[in-house]
Each structure stands twice: as C-alpha cells, then as structure tokens.
Amino acid sequence: MATLRLGDTAPDFTAVTSEGTLNFYEYLGDSWGILFSHPADFTPVCTTELGTAAKFKDEFDKRNVKMMALSVDGAASHLEWIKDINETQNTEVNFPIIADVERKVSDLYDMIHPNADDTLTVRSVFIIDPDKKIKLTLTYPASTGRNFYELLRVIDSLQLTANHKVATPANWEHGEKVVVSPSIPTEEAKGIFTKGVEEVKPYLRLTPDPSA
Ligand code: BEZ
C-alpha cells in the first residue's frame, strides 16, 4: 500500500456493497467520483454524514458526480444502518456503501491511520476525475463530520479549472470572480477572458467566472 497523491490513478477494485457486488470503475463510468470512508456503522457522526450526502445527491448529479461510501462493517449491518439513517435523517440513502470487512479497499486507499485507530477507517475523501485521476484528498478525524458544501465547492472549482485557464481564490463559490492563471500574460488574458480582466497586481489578475 503506497500513499495516494494528487494526480495518481485511483486504484480500481471490486467490492461487496450495500447495493451488491460492484466494480468501482464500472460504477463510475465517465462520471466524476467521490469515495469517502467512515469509521463504523451505527455511529452518530457517520449517520449524519451519510444522510447529508444522500440529501446532496441532486447537486452531485448536476455535476456528474457519483458517490460511493465505505465502512469496515458487513453488508447486512449496512442495510440495517441505512434504515436508521433514512429514519433519523429524513432521507433515502441513494449510493452504495462498501462493506470492507477485510479492509481491502481501506488498505488500497490508505484509509486506516494506526496512530488514530488501528482498526477503523478515518474520514477520508477522494475526488476522482473522469480519467480516474485523484484530484483531491481529505483526511478528517473520527470526531469531526465533513462539510459537504465544501465538497460541492471543490467539485465546482475542479470542473471550472479543468476547462478554463483559471484558478479559484480563497472561499470562492460558483459565480464569483476567479484568478487568471499565472502562466498567461495580462495582454493575452484580455483576449481570452472577454468579460474583462482586472489587474490588481501583475501576478494577481481577476476575471468574472467564465462559466457563469
Ligand atoms: C461517529 O461517527 O460518530 C464516530 C465514529 C467513531 C468515533 C467517534 C465518532
């Protein structure tokens, strides 16, 4: 197991999930992907996270993103837990949860951090592009639930910057001004970004979101 870094190819696997046996690459198809792990079934923070992820599915669908979760318990346990998630979070879990009892996928993605807990997965997130390259990794401790608005925001940034020579500034959200890539001289940028280029400093040029 090697640490996975940005730009690495996301390893493929076939795993038992709450929706049957699935091959990861086949499941993703040409979509973007979010693979995210949870410490264990029937735990409070995880219950809120999976419910939140389910409620965000429409937003992920709009961005062509498919979700797959992982927990180190078995499929029968996942199915029982899903009933609780649906009941308590007022939703329907609408993506598969890997039943990683043998820790195969957890090991492949280095989701167990022995100095935090040597048996349970931490809260890892991998965002994967349609070429199966890893575009973002996040690692949260068990005690901190993730922010799914942030995952949507990062997806918006990744999809924008994949198609335009821009970067997104601190706390950027879809529709706000973006930064012109440093590799483009300002005069050239004015020809590319027809909505206008504001030169705050020679190295800091802003332009309206080209996708908005
Ligand atoms: C939770 O999901 O609530 C949780 C899981 C493991 C440790 C602490 C909290």
mmCIF file of C-alpha atoms in Angstrom, residues 44-195:
data_model
loop_
_atom_site.group_PDB
_atom_site.id
_atom_site.type_symbol
_atom_site.label_atom_id
_atom_site.label_comp_id
_atom_site.label_asym_id
_atom_site.label_seq_id
_atom_site.Cartn_x
_atom_site.Cartn_y
_atom_site.Cartn_z
ATOM 1 C CA PRO A 44 -23.616 9.175 15.343
ATOM 2 C CA VAL A 45 -21.433 11.452 13.227
ATOM 3 C CA CYS A 46 -21.349 8.953 10.341
ATOM 4 C CA THR A 47 -25.134 8.728 10.458
ATOM 5 C CA THR A 48 -25.427 12.482 9.902
ATOM 6 C CA GLU A 49 -22.768 12.445 7.168
ATOM 7 C CA LEU A 50 -24.422 9.706 5.123
ATOM 8 C CA GLY A 51 -27.809 11.365 5.497
ATOM 9 C CA THR A 52 -26.341 14.663 4.344
ATOM 10 C CA ALA A 53 -24.604 13.019 1.384
ATOM 11 C CA ALA A 54 -27.930 11.450 0.357
ATOM 12 C CA LYS A 55 -29.682 14.841 0.515
ATOM 13 C CA PHE A 56 -26.943 16.344 -1.672
ATOM 14 C CA LYS A 57 -27.335 13.716 -4.408
ATOM 15 C CA ASP A 58 -29.232 16.047 -6.747
ATOM 16 C CA GLU A 59 -26.405 18.578 -6.516
ATOM 17 C CA PHE A 60 -23.798 15.896 -7.184
ATOM 18 C CA ASP A 61 -25.890 14.565 -10.097
ATOM 19 C CA LYS A 62 -25.986 18.063 -11.646
ATOM 20 C CA ARG A 63 -22.180 17.991 -11.592
ATOM 21 C CA ASN A 64 -21.993 14.428 -12.958
ATOM 22 C CA VAL A 65 -20.516 13.066 -9.722
ATOM 23 C CA LYS A 66 -21.213 9.587 -8.352
ATOM 24 C CA MET A 67 -20.703 8.825 -4.673
ATOM 25 C CA MET A 68 -19.514 5.628 -3.021
ATOM 26 C CA ALA A 69 -19.069 5.344 0.745
ATOM 27 C CA LEU A 70 -17.083 2.800 2.757
ATOM 28 C CA SER A 71 -17.283 1.386 6.230
ATOM 29 C CA VAL A 72 -15.474 -1.628 7.657
ATOM 30 C CA ASP A 73 -18.664 -3.441 8.664
ATOM 31 C CA GLY A 74 -20.578 -6.031 6.636
ATOM 32 C CA ALA A 75 -23.348 -5.550 4.071
ATOM 33 C CA ALA A 76 -26.102 -6.880 6.374
ATOM 34 C CA SER A 77 -25.054 -4.347 9.004
ATOM 35 C CA HIS A 78 -25.012 -1.572 6.387
ATOM 36 C CA LEU A 79 -28.581 -2.418 5.350
ATOM 37 C CA GLU A 80 -29.784 -2.210 8.962
ATOM 38 C CA TRP A 81 -27.898 1.036 9.494
ATOM 39 C CA ILE A 82 -29.308 2.533 6.277
ATOM 40 C CA LYS A 83 -32.815 2.052 7.755
ATOM 41 C CA ASP A 84 -31.742 4.141 10.752
ATOM 42 C CA ILE A 85 -30.111 6.797 8.544
ATOM 43 C CA ASN A 86 -33.248 7.096 6.432
ATOM 44 C CA GLU A 87 -35.434 7.339 9.508
ATOM 45 C CA THR A 88 -33.347 9.775 11.531
ATOM 46 C CA GLN A 89 -32.056 11.987 8.713
ATOM 47 C CA ASN A 90 -35.347 12.081 6.725
ATOM 48 C CA THR A 91 -33.800 10.839 3.519
ATOM 49 C CA GLU A 92 -33.127 7.730 1.440
ATOM 50 C CA VAL A 93 -29.517 6.631 1.139
ATOM 51 C CA ASN A 94 -29.063 6.608 -2.623
ATOM 52 C CA PHE A 95 -25.491 5.446 -3.191
ATOM 53 C CA PRO A 96 -23.610 2.248 -2.334
ATOM 54 C CA ILE A 97 -21.670 1.717 0.894
ATOM 55 C CA ILE A 98 -18.739 -0.679 0.589
ATOM 56 C CA ALA A 99 -18.730 -3.484 3.162
ATOM 57 C CA ASP A 100 -14.997 -3.540 3.694
ATOM 58 C CA VAL A 101 -14.795 -6.233 6.367
ATOM 59 C CA GLU A 102 -11.444 -7.480 5.117
ATOM 60 C CA ARG A 103 -10.105 -3.888 4.867
ATOM 61 C CA LYS A 104 -9.073 -4.449 1.238
ATOM 62 C CA VAL A 105 -10.267 -1.112 -0.119
ATOM 63 C CA SER A 106 -9.259 0.665 3.100
ATOM 64 C CA ASP A 107 -5.721 -0.645 2.644
ATOM 65 C CA LEU A 108 -5.685 0.154 -1.081
ATOM 66 C CA TYR A 109 -6.605 3.776 -0.315
ATOM 67 C CA ASP A 110 -4.659 4.014 2.968
ATOM 68 C CA MET A 111 -7.801 4.842 4.941
ATOM 69 C CA ILE A 112 -6.629 3.286 8.218
ATOM 70 C CA HIS A 113 -4.309 5.519 10.221
ATOM 71 C CA PRO A 114 -2.921 3.354 13.020
ATOM 72 C CA ASN A 115 -1.906 6.288 15.210
ATOM 73 C CA ALA A 116 -5.536 7.452 15.178
ATOM 74 C CA ASP A 117 -7.149 3.999 15.370
ATOM 75 C CA ASP A 118 -5.527 0.819 14.113
ATOM 76 C CA THR A 119 -8.739 -0.933 13.077
ATOM 77 C CA LEU A 120 -11.228 1.688 11.906
ATOM 78 C CA THR A 121 -11.013 3.892 8.839
ATOM 79 C CA VAL A 122 -10.650 7.635 9.304
ATOM 80 C CA ARG A 123 -12.874 10.089 7.419
ATOM 81 C CA SER A 124 -11.079 10.075 4.075
ATOM 82 C CA VAL A 125 -12.387 11.682 0.901
ATOM 83 C CA PHE A 126 -11.070 11.106 -2.609
ATOM 84 C CA ILE A 127 -12.394 13.119 -5.539
ATOM 85 C CA ILE A 128 -11.668 11.347 -8.808
ATOM 86 C CA ASP A 129 -11.998 12.829 -12.300
ATOM 87 C CA PRO A 130 -13.400 11.032 -15.369
ATOM 88 C CA ASP A 131 -9.840 9.922 -16.306
ATOM 89 C CA LYS A 132 -9.677 8.194 -12.884
ATOM 90 C CA LYS A 133 -7.057 10.621 -11.606
ATOM 91 C CA ILE A 134 -7.175 11.650 -7.943
ATOM 92 C CA LYS A 135 -7.917 15.382 -7.819
ATOM 93 C CA LEU A 136 -8.424 15.891 -4.080
ATOM 94 C CA THR A 137 -7.736 14.019 -0.868
ATOM 95 C CA LEU A 138 -9.032 14.995 2.564
ATOM 96 C CA THR A 139 -8.454 13.272 5.877
ATOM 97 C CA TYR A 140 -10.614 14.162 8.856
ATOM 98 C CA PRO A 141 -10.539 12.638 12.326
ATOM 99 C CA ALA A 142 -13.406 10.449 13.533
ATOM 100 C CA SER A 143 -14.644 13.234 15.804
ATOM 101 C CA THR A 144 -15.220 15.777 13.007
ATOM 102 C CA GLY A 145 -18.023 15.395 10.475
ATOM 103 C CA ARG A 146 -17.241 16.613 6.970
ATOM 104 C CA ASN A 147 -18.671 19.640 5.225
ATOM 105 C CA PHE A 148 -20.486 18.533 2.068
ATOM 106 C CA TYR A 149 -20.894 22.120 0.874
ATOM 107 C CA GLU A 150 -17.101 22.184 0.697
ATOM 108 C CA LEU A 151 -17.062 19.045 -1.447
ATOM 109 C CA LEU A 152 -19.521 20.662 -3.892
ATOM 110 C CA ARG A 153 -17.429 23.838 -3.899
ATOM 111 C CA VAL A 154 -14.251 21.896 -4.688
ATOM 112 C CA ILE A 155 -16.008 19.991 -7.479
ATOM 113 C CA ASP A 156 -17.142 23.319 -8.958
ATOM 114 C CA SER A 157 -13.571 24.602 -8.815
ATOM 115 C CA LEU A 158 -12.077 21.418 -10.265
ATOM 116 C CA GLN A 159 -14.564 21.330 -13.136
ATOM 117 C CA LEU A 160 -14.078 25.036 -13.886
ATOM 118 C CA THR A 161 -10.284 24.904 -13.789
ATOM 119 C CA ALA A 162 -10.264 21.758 -15.944
ATOM 120 C CA ASN A 163 -11.941 23.749 -18.722
ATOM 121 C CA HIS A 164 -10.557 27.278 -18.312
ATOM 122 C CA LYS A 165 -7.087 28.683 -17.594
ATOM 123 C CA VAL A 166 -8.117 29.994 -14.192
ATOM 124 C CA ALA A 167 -7.742 29.198 -10.509
ATOM 125 C CA THR A 168 -10.224 29.923 -7.720
ATOM 126 C CA PRO A 169 -9.381 32.172 -4.765
ATOM 127 C CA ALA A 170 -9.988 31.650 -1.060
ATOM 128 C CA ASN A 171 -13.586 30.820 -0.164
ATOM 129 C CA TRP A 172 -14.581 31.079 -3.843
ATOM 130 C CA GLU A 173 -18.028 29.889 -4.818
ATOM 131 C CA HIS A 174 -19.555 29.318 -8.244
ATOM 132 C CA GLY A 175 -20.288 32.634 -9.947
ATOM 133 C CA GLU A 176 -17.659 34.688 -8.113
ATOM 134 C CA LYS A 177 -14.565 36.208 -9.719
ATOM 135 C CA VAL A 178 -11.696 33.856 -10.460
ATOM 136 C CA VAL A 179 -7.953 34.267 -10.783
ATOM 137 C CA VAL A 180 -6.284 34.224 -14.215
ATOM 138 C CA SER A 181 -3.617 31.504 -14.392
ATOM 139 C CA PRO A 182 -0.169 32.967 -13.691
ATOM 140 C CA SER A 183 1.134 31.395 -16.936
ATOM 141 C CA ILE A 184 -0.958 33.793 -19.081
ATOM 142 C CA PRO A 185 0.437 37.325 -19.664
ATOM 143 C CA THR A 186 -2.140 40.032 -18.938
ATOM 144 C CA GLU A 187 -2.411 41.235 -22.562
ATOM 145 C CA GLU A 188 -3.071 37.677 -23.731
ATOM 146 C CA ALA A 189 -5.551 37.173 -20.886
ATOM 147 C CA LYS A 190 -7.579 40.170 -22.096
ATOM 148 C CA GLY A 191 -8.061 38.386 -25.417
ATOM 149 C CA ILE A 192 -9.115 35.132 -23.758
ATOM 150 C CA PHE A 193 -11.367 36.469 -20.984
ATOM 151 C CA THR A 194 -13.702 38.742 -22.903
ATOM 152 C CA LYS A 195 -15.751 39.584 -19.773
#
